[in-house]
């Protein structure tokens, strides 16, 4: 009697499907494509060439890798959705607006044509709103997310949407987001993330903002969520801080506030910043001295005086 794949134990057929999805992802398309020039009205059709626009995000290639698997049956569809959504990468739109060009024909004696250029608004938080709407409509999809990365979102509105999304990700394990989340997030926002003790990895990304953005965000008050002793980082295993900023940067006091409860860190990486000294790193190291296995402290510019030299080393 023939044995179907579905008749096997879940661990076996799940492993088979995962292997097939990995092969599809490695051998599938890795780039997004466009055309060099689109045909324009009232003009000869130009020679159109296919050009590479850029790399596809990892979550897109993972979704494409299970397209065929999702269409087999309901069981495989549910597995494929969980596999595809376990890691999400949400990036900001290129800009608040884009220039759209159109060509109009004026009905005059010579029927001349003129180019018309206009600014079309593009919502920089569009991807966040769409994700929040999707997870609000179907909470089961949000429960599939284990790792999520937000890239390029630094404003108050964006951080508010991000925390609304995170509230729906009930089994989240690893989180990457802007350093401004420490400033604009409320105590309730952060308490919800760490309240269930499931988050194991936290990565904070910092960049310099344009002066116009700094002046605009200067009117926003720092909610100082870390200063209130109600947050617990005791379940956190990995903490990464990358980059520096000219606006409300992460400093030693922030690390000392985290160190009050971050007693089980196994990995600490702090790189590319000049606003954190060995004092803040030592506070984290001392708090997790019983569990810490790896420490990487590589500040920007010259090594900071005092304490051990910067660099990465294993904790013995």
PDB file of C-alpha atoms in Angstrom:
ATOM      1  CA  UNK A   1       0.000   0.000   0.000  1.00  0.00           C
ATOM      2  CA  UNK A   2       1.393   3.397  -1.027  1.00  0.00           C
ATOM      3  CA  UNK A   3       2.113   5.843   1.769  1.00  0.00           C
ATOM      4  CA  UNK A   4       1.380   9.485   1.047  1.00  0.00           C
ATOM      5  CA  UNK A   5       3.471  12.309   2.383  1.00  0.00           C
ATOM      6  CA  UNK A   6       0.638  13.498   4.606  1.00  0.00           C
ATOM      7  CA  UNK A   7       0.531  10.087   6.273  1.00  0.00           C
ATOM      8  CA  UNK A   8       3.994  10.629   7.728  1.00  0.00           C
ATOM      9  CA  UNK A   9       4.472  12.190  11.159  1.00  0.00           C
ATOM     10  CA  UNK A  10       4.371  15.988  11.156  1.00  0.00           C
ATOM     11  CA  UNK A  11       8.079  16.293  11.926  1.00  0.00           C
ATOM     12  CA  UNK A  12       9.010  14.276   8.827  1.00  0.00           C
ATOM     13  CA  UNK A  13       6.798  15.875   6.185  1.00  0.00           C
ATOM     14  CA  UNK A  14       7.447  19.329   7.649  1.00  0.00           C
ATOM     15  CA  UNK A  15      11.188  18.718   7.306  1.00  0.00           C
ATOM     16  CA  UNK A  16      10.702  17.569   3.707  1.00  0.00           C
ATOM     17  CA  UNK A  17       8.706  20.667   2.817  1.00  0.00           C
ATOM     18  CA  UNK A  18      11.257  22.914   4.499  1.00  0.00           C
ATOM     19  CA  UNK A  19      14.041  21.326   2.461  1.00  0.00           C
ATOM     20  CA  UNK A  20      12.031  21.849  -0.730  1.00  0.00           C
ATOM     21  CA  UNK A  21      11.330  25.487   0.201  1.00  0.00           C
ATOM     22  CA  UNK A  22      15.033  26.131   0.884  1.00  0.00           C
ATOM     23  CA  UNK A  23      15.956  24.688  -2.515  1.00  0.00           C
ATOM     24  CA  UNK A  24      13.311  26.842  -4.208  1.00  0.00           C
ATOM     25  CA  UNK A  25      14.602  29.920  -2.411  1.00  0.00           C
ATOM     26  CA  UNK A  26      18.226  29.267  -3.377  1.00  0.00           C
ATOM     27  CA  UNK A  27      17.413  28.516  -7.010  1.00  0.00           C
ATOM     28  CA  UNK A  28      14.592  31.045  -7.490  1.00  0.00           C
ATOM     29  CA  UNK A  29      14.849  34.664  -8.679  1.00  0.00           C
ATOM     30  CA  UNK A  30      16.862  36.916  -6.391  1.00  0.00           C
ATOM     31  CA  UNK A  31      16.352  40.253  -8.125  1.00  0.00           C
ATOM     32  CA  UNK A  32      13.512  42.569  -9.048  1.00  0.00           C
ATOM     33  CA  UNK A  33      13.407  43.717 -12.658  1.00  0.00           C
ATOM     34  CA  UNK A  34      12.118  46.700 -14.601  1.00  0.00           C
ATOM     35  CA  UNK A  35      12.364  48.196 -18.066  1.00  0.00           C
ATOM     36  CA  UNK A  36      14.875  50.793 -19.189  1.00  0.00           C
ATOM     37  CA  UNK A  37      12.307  53.094 -20.799  1.00  0.00           C
ATOM     38  CA  UNK A  38       8.543  52.858 -21.068  1.00  0.00           C
ATOM     39  CA  UNK A  39       6.819  53.655 -24.389  1.00  0.00           C
ATOM     40  CA  UNK A  40       5.404  57.182 -24.464  1.00  0.00           C
ATOM     41  CA  UNK A  41       2.265  58.317 -26.302  1.00  0.00           C
ATOM     42  CA  UNK A  42       2.686  59.892 -29.721  1.00  0.00           C
ATOM     43  CA  UNK A  43       6.270  58.753 -29.964  1.00  0.00           C
ATOM     44  CA  UNK A  44       8.009  55.867 -31.617  1.00  0.00           C
ATOM     45  CA  UNK A  45       8.308  52.826 -29.382  1.00  0.00           C
ATOM     46  CA  UNK A  46      11.866  52.806 -27.992  1.00  0.00           C
ATOM     47  CA  UNK A  47      13.987  49.745 -27.602  1.00  0.00           C
ATOM     48  CA  UNK A  48      12.920  48.388 -24.233  1.00  0.00           C
ATOM     49  CA  UNK A  49      15.509  46.543 -22.216  1.00  0.00           C
ATOM     50  CA  UNK A  50      15.057  44.537 -19.052  1.00  0.00           C
ATOM     51  CA  UNK A  51      17.196  45.859 -16.225  1.00  0.00           C
ATOM     52  CA  UNK A  52      17.856  44.783 -12.657  1.00  0.00           C
ATOM     53  CA  UNK A  53      16.281  47.095 -10.107  1.00  0.00           C
ATOM     54  CA  UNK A  54      17.690  45.496  -6.961  1.00  0.00           C
ATOM     55  CA  UNK A  55      17.757  42.510  -4.631  1.00  0.00           C
ATOM     56  CA  UNK A  56      14.512  41.007  -3.452  1.00  0.00           C
ATOM     57  CA  UNK A  57      14.120  41.153   0.343  1.00  0.00           C
ATOM     58  CA  UNK A  58      14.609  37.783   2.092  1.00  0.00           C
ATOM     59  CA  UNK A  59      10.963  37.574   3.153  1.00  0.00           C
ATOM     60  CA  UNK A  60       9.850  38.038  -0.480  1.00  0.00           C
ATOM     61  CA  UNK A  61      12.096  35.249  -1.741  1.00  0.00           C
ATOM     62  CA  UNK A  62      10.875  33.029   1.098  1.00  0.00           C
ATOM     63  CA  UNK A  63       7.240  33.718   0.162  1.00  0.00           C
ATOM     64  CA  UNK A  64       7.983  32.946  -3.490  1.00  0.00           C
ATOM     65  CA  UNK A  65       9.659  29.683  -2.476  1.00  0.00           C
ATOM     66  CA  UNK A  66       6.398  28.245  -1.102  1.00  0.00           C
ATOM     67  CA  UNK A  67       4.039  29.467  -3.829  1.00  0.00           C
ATOM     68  CA  UNK A  68       3.579  25.993  -5.311  1.00  0.00           C
ATOM     69  CA  UNK A  69       3.475  24.316  -1.893  1.00  0.00           C
ATOM     70  CA  UNK A  70       0.607  26.549  -0.768  1.00  0.00           C
ATOM     71  CA  UNK A  71      -1.560  25.337  -3.644  1.00  0.00           C
ATOM     72  CA  UNK A  72      -1.426  21.607  -2.815  1.00  0.00           C
ATOM     73  CA  UNK A  73      -3.920  21.345   0.045  1.00  0.00           C
ATOM     74  CA  UNK A  74      -5.071  23.148   3.169  1.00  0.00           C
ATOM     75  CA  UNK A  75      -2.509  21.471   5.436  1.00  0.00           C
ATOM     76  CA  UNK A  76       0.397  22.400   3.217  1.00  0.00           C
ATOM     77  CA  UNK A  77      -1.030  25.899   2.783  1.00  0.00           C
ATOM     78  CA  UNK A  78      -1.039  26.504   6.539  1.00  0.00           C
ATOM     79  CA  UNK A  79       2.522  25.190   6.832  1.00  0.00           C
ATOM     80  CA  UNK A  80       3.704  27.373   3.933  1.00  0.00           C
ATOM     81  CA  UNK A  81       2.178  30.519   5.435  1.00  0.00           C
ATOM     82  CA  UNK A  82       3.880  29.866   8.778  1.00  0.00           C
ATOM     83  CA  UNK A  83       7.184  29.242   7.004  1.00  0.00           C
ATOM     84  CA  UNK A  84       6.936  32.383   4.861  1.00  0.00           C
ATOM     85  CA  UNK A  85       5.862  34.742   7.641  1.00  0.00           C
ATOM     86  CA  UNK A  86       8.227  33.597  10.369  1.00  0.00           C
ATOM     87  CA  UNK A  87      10.584  36.436   9.374  1.00  0.00           C
ATOM     88  CA  UNK A  88       9.426  39.828   8.106  1.00  0.00           C
ATOM     89  CA  UNK A  89      11.443  42.733   6.709  1.00  0.00           C
ATOM     90  CA  UNK A  90       9.460  45.973   6.491  1.00  0.00           C
ATOM     91  CA  UNK A  91      11.198  48.941   4.903  1.00  0.00           C
ATOM     92  CA  UNK A  92      10.264  52.573   4.458  1.00  0.00           C
ATOM     93  CA  UNK A  93       9.175  53.945   1.081  1.00  0.00           C
ATOM     94  CA  UNK A  94      11.943  55.832  -0.774  1.00  0.00           C
ATOM     95  CA  UNK A  95      10.444  59.254  -0.046  1.00  0.00           C
ATOM     96  CA  UNK A  96       7.430  61.257   0.956  1.00  0.00           C
ATOM     97  CA  UNK A  97       6.738  62.183  -2.642  1.00  0.00           C
ATOM     98  CA  UNK A  98       7.821  61.311  -6.152  1.00  0.00           C
ATOM     99  CA  UNK A  99       7.840  63.240  -9.377  1.00  0.00           C
ATOM    100  CA  UNK A 100       5.504  61.924 -12.046  1.00  0.00           C
ATOM    101  CA  UNK A 101       5.905  63.062 -15.623  1.00  0.00           C
ATOM    102  CA  UNK A 102       3.160  63.026 -18.210  1.00  0.00           C
ATOM    103  CA  UNK A 103       2.946  64.279 -21.762  1.00  0.00           C
ATOM    104  CA  UNK A 104      -0.091  66.231 -22.936  1.00  0.00           C
ATOM    105  CA  UNK A 105      -1.141  67.154 -26.450  1.00  0.00           C
ATOM    106  CA  UNK A 106      -2.325  70.708 -26.951  1.00  0.00           C
ATOM    107  CA  UNK A 107      -4.949  71.026 -29.670  1.00  0.00           C
ATOM    108  CA  UNK A 108      -3.401  73.992 -31.415  1.00  0.00           C
ATOM    109  CA  UNK A 109      -2.539  74.718 -34.993  1.00  0.00           C
ATOM    110  CA  UNK A 110       0.672  72.745 -34.754  1.00  0.00           C
ATOM    111  CA  UNK A 111      -0.641  70.163 -32.258  1.00  0.00           C
ATOM    112  CA  UNK A 112       2.388  70.641 -30.026  1.00  0.00           C
ATOM    113  CA  UNK A 113       3.129  68.492 -27.021  1.00  0.00           C
ATOM    114  CA  UNK A 114       4.278  69.597 -23.596  1.00  0.00           C
ATOM    115  CA  UNK A 115       5.701  67.740 -20.642  1.00  0.00           C
ATOM    116  CA  UNK A 116       3.829  68.125 -17.368  1.00  0.00           C
ATOM    117  CA  UNK A 117       5.630  67.301 -14.119  1.00  0.00           C
ATOM    118  CA  UNK A 118       3.813  67.082 -10.812  1.00  0.00           C
ATOM    119  CA  UNK A 119       4.581  65.857  -7.311  1.00  0.00           C
ATOM    120  CA  UNK A 120       2.617  62.807  -6.206  1.00  0.00           C
ATOM    121  CA  UNK A 121       2.463  62.179  -2.461  1.00  0.00           C
ATOM    122  CA  UNK A 122       3.772  58.847  -1.246  1.00  0.00           C
ATOM    123  CA  UNK A 123       2.993  57.800   2.302  1.00  0.00           C
ATOM    124  CA  UNK A 124       6.328  56.810   3.934  1.00  0.00           C
ATOM    125  CA  UNK A 125       4.411  54.623   6.405  1.00  0.00           C
ATOM    126  CA  UNK A 126       2.366  52.856   3.730  1.00  0.00           C
ATOM    127  CA  UNK A 127       3.974  49.451   4.358  1.00  0.00           C
ATOM    128  CA  UNK A 128       3.373  49.803   8.114  1.00  0.00           C
ATOM    129  CA  UNK A 129      -0.302  50.652   7.627  1.00  0.00           C
ATOM    130  CA  UNK A 130      -0.793  47.737   5.240  1.00  0.00           C
ATOM    131  CA  UNK A 131       0.899  45.321   7.654  1.00  0.00           C
ATOM    132  CA  UNK A 132      -1.179  46.565  10.581  1.00  0.00           C
ATOM    133  CA  UNK A 133      -4.363  46.258   8.540  1.00  0.00           C
ATOM    134  CA  UNK A 134      -3.448  42.707   7.508  1.00  0.00           C
ATOM    135  CA  UNK A 135      -2.658  41.582  11.062  1.00  0.00           C
ATOM    136  CA  UNK A 136      -5.797  43.266  12.398  1.00  0.00           C
ATOM    137  CA  UNK A 137      -7.941  41.504   9.811  1.00  0.00           C
ATOM    138  CA  UNK A 138      -6.313  38.093  10.278  1.00  0.00           C
ATOM    139  CA  UNK A 139      -4.627  37.725  13.706  1.00  0.00           C
ATOM    140  CA  UNK A 140      -3.562  34.175  12.804  1.00  0.00           C
ATOM    141  CA  UNK A 141      -1.030  35.604  10.349  1.00  0.00           C
ATOM    142  CA  UNK A 142       0.515  37.782  13.044  1.00  0.00           C
ATOM    143  CA  UNK A 143       0.926  34.721  15.257  1.00  0.00           C
ATOM    144  CA  UNK A 144       3.294  33.239  12.636  1.00  0.00           C
ATOM    145  CA  UNK A 145       5.910  35.993  13.005  1.00  0.00           C
ATOM    146  CA  UNK A 146       9.006  35.019  14.985  1.00  0.00           C
ATOM    147  CA  UNK A 147      11.445  37.680  13.762  1.00  0.00           C
ATOM    148  CA  UNK A 148      10.660  41.146  12.404  1.00  0.00           C
ATOM    149  CA  UNK A 149      12.902  43.965  11.180  1.00  0.00           C
ATOM    150  CA  UNK A 150      11.794  47.559  10.644  1.00  0.00           C
ATOM    151  CA  UNK A 151      14.158  49.633   8.510  1.00  0.00           C
ATOM    152  CA  UNK A 152      14.032  53.401   7.984  1.00  0.00           C
ATOM    153  CA  UNK A 153      11.184  54.281  10.370  1.00  0.00           C
ATOM    154  CA  UNK A 154      12.210  56.945  12.886  1.00  0.00           C
ATOM    155  CA  UNK A 155       9.265  59.348  13.306  1.00  0.00           C
ATOM    156  CA  UNK A 156       6.681  59.386  16.070  1.00  0.00           C
ATOM    157  CA  UNK A 157       3.890  58.277  13.729  1.00  0.00           C
ATOM    158  CA  UNK A 158       5.965  55.379  12.445  1.00  0.00           C
ATOM    159  CA  UNK A 159       6.950  54.217  15.930  1.00  0.00           C
ATOM    160  CA  UNK A 160       3.291  54.326  17.008  1.00  0.00           C
ATOM    161  CA  UNK A 161       2.334  52.077  14.076  1.00  0.00           C
ATOM    162  CA  UNK A 162       5.237  49.743  14.799  1.00  0.00           C
ATOM    163  CA  UNK A 163       4.156  49.169  18.395  1.00  0.00           C
ATOM    164  CA  UNK A 164       0.589  48.578  17.176  1.00  0.00           C
ATOM    165  CA  UNK A 165       1.963  45.841  14.892  1.00  0.00           C
ATOM    166  CA  UNK A 166       4.100  44.352  17.664  1.00  0.00           C
ATOM    167  CA  UNK A 167       1.081  44.074  19.947  1.00  0.00           C
ATOM    168  CA  UNK A 168      -0.372  41.583  17.444  1.00  0.00           C
ATOM    169  CA  UNK A 169       2.803  39.494  17.120  1.00  0.00           C
ATOM    170  CA  UNK A 170       2.164  37.260  20.108  1.00  0.00           C
ATOM    171  CA  UNK A 171       5.095  34.856  19.650  1.00  0.00           C
ATOM    172  CA  UNK A 172       7.805  37.292  18.571  1.00  0.00           C
ATOM    173  CA  UNK A 173      11.355  36.209  19.400  1.00  0.00           C
ATOM    174  CA  UNK A 174      13.670  38.728  17.690  1.00  0.00           C
ATOM    175  CA  UNK A 175      13.081  42.417  16.978  1.00  0.00           C
ATOM    176  CA  UNK A 176      15.043  45.032  15.026  1.00  0.00           C
ATOM    177  CA  UNK A 177      13.874  48.642  14.970  1.00  0.00           C
ATOM    178  CA  UNK A 178      14.963  52.277  15.230  1.00  0.00           C
ATOM    179  CA  UNK A 179      16.643  53.648  18.342  1.00  0.00           C
ATOM    180  CA  UNK A 180      13.905  56.295  18.482  1.00  0.00           C
ATOM    181  CA  UNK A 181      11.562  53.586  19.745  1.00  0.00           C
ATOM    182  CA  UNK A 182      13.309  54.009  23.118  1.00  0.00           C
ATOM    183  CA  UNK A 183      12.323  57.697  23.074  1.00  0.00           C
ATOM    184  CA  UNK A 184       8.856  57.657  21.528  1.00  0.00           C
ATOM    185  CA  UNK A 185       7.567  54.347  22.872  1.00  0.00           C
ATOM    186  CA  UNK A 186       5.548  54.420  26.060  1.00  0.00           C
ATOM    187  CA  UNK A 187       6.032  52.210  29.081  1.00  0.00           C
ATOM    188  CA  UNK A 188       2.927  50.261  28.082  1.00  0.00           C
ATOM    189  CA  UNK A 189       4.377  49.718  24.589  1.00  0.00           C
ATOM    190  CA  UNK A 190       7.593  48.233  25.900  1.00  0.00           C
ATOM    191  CA  UNK A 191       5.917  46.377  28.744  1.00  0.00           C
ATOM    192  CA  UNK A 192       3.700  44.574  26.238  1.00  0.00           C
ATOM    193  CA  UNK A 193       6.747  43.357  24.313  1.00  0.00           C
ATOM    194  CA  UNK A 194       8.633  42.121  27.356  1.00  0.00           C
ATOM    195  CA  UNK A 195       5.623  41.312  29.511  1.00  0.00           C
ATOM    196  CA  UNK A 196       5.268  37.733  28.295  1.00  0.00           C
ATOM    197  CA  UNK A 197       9.020  37.132  28.418  1.00  0.00           C
ATOM    198  CA  UNK A 198       9.212  35.793  24.861  1.00  0.00           C
ATOM    199  CA  UNK A 199      11.527  38.340  23.223  1.00  0.00           C
ATOM    200  CA  UNK A 200      15.057  36.940  23.122  1.00  0.00           C
ATOM    201  CA  UNK A 201      16.847  39.311  20.753  1.00  0.00           C
ATOM    202  CA  UNK A 202      16.650  43.120  20.476  1.00  0.00           C
ATOM    203  CA  UNK A 203      18.577  45.183  17.910  1.00  0.00           C
ATOM    204  CA  UNK A 204      18.487  48.998  17.832  1.00  0.00           C
ATOM    205  CA  UNK A 205      19.637  50.842  14.695  1.00  0.00           C
ATOM    206  CA  UNK A 206      20.753  54.482  14.877  1.00  0.00           C
ATOM    207  CA  UNK A 207      21.542  56.949  12.085  1.00  0.00           C
ATOM    208  CA  UNK A 208      22.115  60.687  11.729  1.00  0.00           C
ATOM    209  CA  UNK A 209      18.960  62.555  10.738  1.00  0.00           C
ATOM    210  CA  UNK A 210      18.709  65.522   8.409  1.00  0.00           C
ATOM    211  CA  UNK A 211      18.733  68.850  10.199  1.00  0.00           C
ATOM    212  CA  UNK A 212      15.183  69.567   9.045  1.00  0.00           C
ATOM    213  CA  UNK A 213      14.021  66.294  10.602  1.00  0.00           C
ATOM    214  CA  UNK A 214      15.908  67.030  13.821  1.00  0.00           C
ATOM    215  CA  UNK A 215      14.231  70.433  14.115  1.00  0.00           C
ATOM    216  CA  UNK A 216      10.819  68.898  13.483  1.00  0.00           C
ATOM    217  CA  UNK A 217      11.251  66.036  15.940  1.00  0.00           C
ATOM    218  CA  UNK A 218      12.673  68.431  18.567  1.00  0.00           C
ATOM    219  CA  UNK A 219       9.102  69.313  19.488  1.00  0.00           C
ATOM    220  CA  UNK A 220       8.494  65.688  20.493  1.00  0.00           C
ATOM    221  CA  UNK A 221       8.993  64.805  24.144  1.00  0.00           C
ATOM    222  CA  UNK A 222      11.088  61.840  25.191  1.00  0.00           C
ATOM    223  CA  UNK A 223       8.709  59.521  27.070  1.00  0.00           C
ATOM    224  CA  UNK A 224      11.674  58.123  29.060  1.00  0.00           C
ATOM    225  CA  UNK A 225      10.238  54.632  29.274  1.00  0.00           C
ATOM    226  CA  UNK A 226      13.554  53.166  30.416  1.00  0.00           C
ATOM    227  CA  UNK A 227      13.772  55.412  33.466  1.00  0.00           C
ATOM    228  CA  UNK A 228      10.722  53.820  35.076  1.00  0.00           C
ATOM    229  CA  UNK A 229      11.575  50.655  36.954  1.00  0.00           C
ATOM    230  CA  UNK A 230       8.646  48.620  35.652  1.00  0.00           C
ATOM    231  CA  UNK A 231      10.282  47.088  32.575  1.00  0.00           C
ATOM    232  CA  UNK A 232      12.072  43.766  32.831  1.00  0.00           C
ATOM    233  CA  UNK A 233      14.746  42.697  30.350  1.00  0.00           C
ATOM    234  CA  UNK A 234      15.482  39.511  32.285  1.00  0.00           C
ATOM    235  CA  UNK A 235      14.450  37.216  29.411  1.00  0.00           C
ATOM    236  CA  UNK A 236      16.578  39.020  26.823  1.00  0.00           C
ATOM    237  CA  UNK A 237      19.464  36.922  25.481  1.00  0.00           C
ATOM    238  CA  UNK A 238      20.930  39.161  22.740  1.00  0.00           C
ATOM    239  CA  UNK A 239      21.265  42.955  22.680  1.00  0.00           C
ATOM    240  CA  UNK A 240      22.681  44.776  19.646  1.00  0.00           C
ATOM    241  CA  UNK A 241      23.124  48.520  19.165  1.00  0.00           C
ATOM    242  CA  UNK A 242      24.472  49.733  15.838  1.00  0.00           C
ATOM    243  CA  UNK A 243      25.350  53.235  14.637  1.00  0.00           C
ATOM    244  CA  UNK A 244      25.107  56.683  16.168  1.00  0.00           C
ATOM    245  CA  UNK A 245      22.737  59.620  15.837  1.00  0.00           C
ATOM    246  CA  UNK A 246      22.664  63.384  16.145  1.00  0.00           C
ATOM    247  CA  UNK A 247      19.206  63.200  17.739  1.00  0.00           C
ATOM    248  CA  UNK A 248      18.511  61.676  21.178  1.00  0.00           C
ATOM    249  CA  UNK A 249      21.259  59.049  20.851  1.00  0.00           C
ATOM    250  CA  UNK A 250      21.601  56.024  23.090  1.00  0.00           C
ATOM    251  CA  UNK A 251      23.948  56.832  25.970  1.00  0.00           C
ATOM    252  CA  UNK A 252      25.404  55.150  29.054  1.00  0.00           C
ATOM    253  CA  UNK A 253      22.371  55.993  31.193  1.00  0.00           C
ATOM    254  CA  UNK A 254      20.179  53.979  28.817  1.00  0.00           C
ATOM    255  CA  UNK A 255      22.429  50.935  29.124  1.00  0.00           C
ATOM    256  CA  UNK A 256      22.527  51.284  32.894  1.00  0.00           C
ATOM    257  CA  UNK A 257      18.719  51.405  32.971  1.00  0.00           C
ATOM    258  CA  UNK A 258      18.575  48.213  30.893  1.00  0.00           C
ATOM    259  CA  UNK A 259      21.257  46.593  33.047  1.00  0.00           C
ATOM    260  CA  UNK A 260      19.022  46.825  36.129  1.00  0.00           C
ATOM    261  CA  UNK A 261      17.062  43.799  34.903  1.00  0.00           C
ATOM    262  CA  UNK A 262      19.096  42.435  31.946  1.00  0.00           C
ATOM    263  CA  UNK A 263      20.731  39.702  33.985  1.00  0.00           C
ATOM    264  CA  UNK A 264      20.687  36.881  31.430  1.00  0.00           C
ATOM    265  CA  UNK A 265      22.347  38.356  28.345  1.00  0.00           C
ATOM    266  CA  UNK A 266      24.467  35.910  26.376  1.00  0.00           C
ATOM    267  CA  UNK A 267      25.553  38.255  23.577  1.00  0.00           C
ATOM    268  CA  UNK A 268      26.192  42.016  23.533  1.00  0.00           C
ATOM    269  CA  UNK A 269      27.162  43.904  20.375  1.00  0.00           C
ATOM    270  CA  UNK A 270      27.607  47.684  20.438  1.00  0.00           C
ATOM    271  CA  UNK A 271      29.237  49.072  17.300  1.00  0.00           C
ATOM    272  CA  UNK A 272      29.669  52.343  15.420  1.00  0.00           C
ATOM    273  CA  UNK A 273      28.677  54.723  18.216  1.00  0.00           C
ATOM    274  CA  UNK A 274      30.538  57.513  19.979  1.00  0.00           C
ATOM    275  CA  UNK A 275      27.936  58.256  22.663  1.00  0.00           C
ATOM    276  CA  UNK A 276      28.453  55.045  24.649  1.00  0.00           C
ATOM    277  CA  UNK A 277      31.549  54.554  26.777  1.00  0.00           C
ATOM    278  CA  UNK A 278      33.019  51.586  28.569  1.00  0.00           C
ATOM    279  CA  UNK A 279      31.020  52.628  31.648  1.00  0.00           C
ATOM    280  CA  UNK A 280      27.707  51.720  30.026  1.00  0.00           C
ATOM    281  CA  UNK A 281      29.112  48.510  28.550  1.00  0.00           C
ATOM    282  CA  UNK A 282      30.554  47.492  31.917  1.00  0.00           C
ATOM    283  CA  UNK A 283      27.130  47.909  33.507  1.00  0.00           C
ATOM    284  CA  UNK A 284      25.639  45.394  31.059  1.00  0.00           C
ATOM    285  CA  UNK A 285      28.602  43.074  31.403  1.00  0.00           C
ATOM    286  CA  UNK A 286      28.425  43.099  35.197  1.00  0.00           C
ATOM    287  CA  UNK A 287      24.656  42.507  35.228  1.00  0.00           C
ATOM    288  CA  UNK A 288      24.988  39.394  33.036  1.00  0.00           C
ATOM    289  CA  UNK A 289      28.348  38.170  34.217  1.00  0.00           C
ATOM    290  CA  UNK A 290      26.949  34.724  34.928  1.00  0.00           C
ATOM    291  CA  UNK A 291      25.565  34.149  31.430  1.00  0.00           C
ATOM    292  CA  UNK A 292      27.523  36.417  29.048  1.00  0.00           C
ATOM    293  CA  UNK A 293      29.392  34.511  26.316  1.00  0.00           C
ATOM    294  CA  UNK A 294      30.274  37.142  23.709  1.00  0.00           C
ATOM    295  CA  UNK A 295      30.919  40.895  23.883  1.00  0.00           C
ATOM    296  CA  UNK A 296      31.647  43.174  20.929  1.00  0.00           C
ATOM    297  CA  UNK A 297      32.234  46.848  21.705  1.00  0.00           C
ATOM    298  CA  UNK A 298      33.566  48.779  18.696  1.00  0.00           C
ATOM    299  CA  UNK A 299      32.919  52.512  19.122  1.00  0.00           C
ATOM    300  CA  UNK A 300      33.203  54.952  16.252  1.00  0.00           C
ATOM    301  CA  UNK A 301      36.406  56.980  15.958  1.00  0.00           C
ATOM    302  CA  UNK A 302      39.247  56.637  18.422  1.00  0.00           C
ATOM    303  CA  UNK A 303      39.112  54.084  21.263  1.00  0.00           C
ATOM    304  CA  UNK A 304      37.600  55.476  24.417  1.00  0.00           C
ATOM    305  CA  UNK A 305      39.961  55.944  27.353  1.00  0.00           C
ATOM    306  CA  UNK A 306      39.543  53.921  30.469  1.00  0.00           C
ATOM    307  CA  UNK A 307      38.567  50.287  30.880  1.00  0.00           C
ATOM    308  CA  UNK A 308      39.515  47.432  28.575  1.00  0.00           C
ATOM    309  CA  UNK A 309      40.289  48.104  24.899  1.00  0.00           C
ATOM    310  CA  UNK A 310      37.428  48.080  22.450  1.00  0.00           C
ATOM    311  CA  UNK A 311      36.856  45.050  20.270  1.00  0.00           C
ATOM    312  CA  UNK A 312      35.125  41.701  20.359  1.00  0.00           C
ATOM    313  CA  UNK A 313      36.078  38.841  22.582  1.00  0.00           C
ATOM    314  CA  UNK A 314      34.560  35.731  24.111  1.00  0.00           C
ATOM    315  CA  UNK A 315      33.751  35.740  27.788  1.00  0.00           C
ATOM    316  CA  UNK A 316      35.515  32.848  29.481  1.00  0.00           C
TER     317      UNK A 316
END
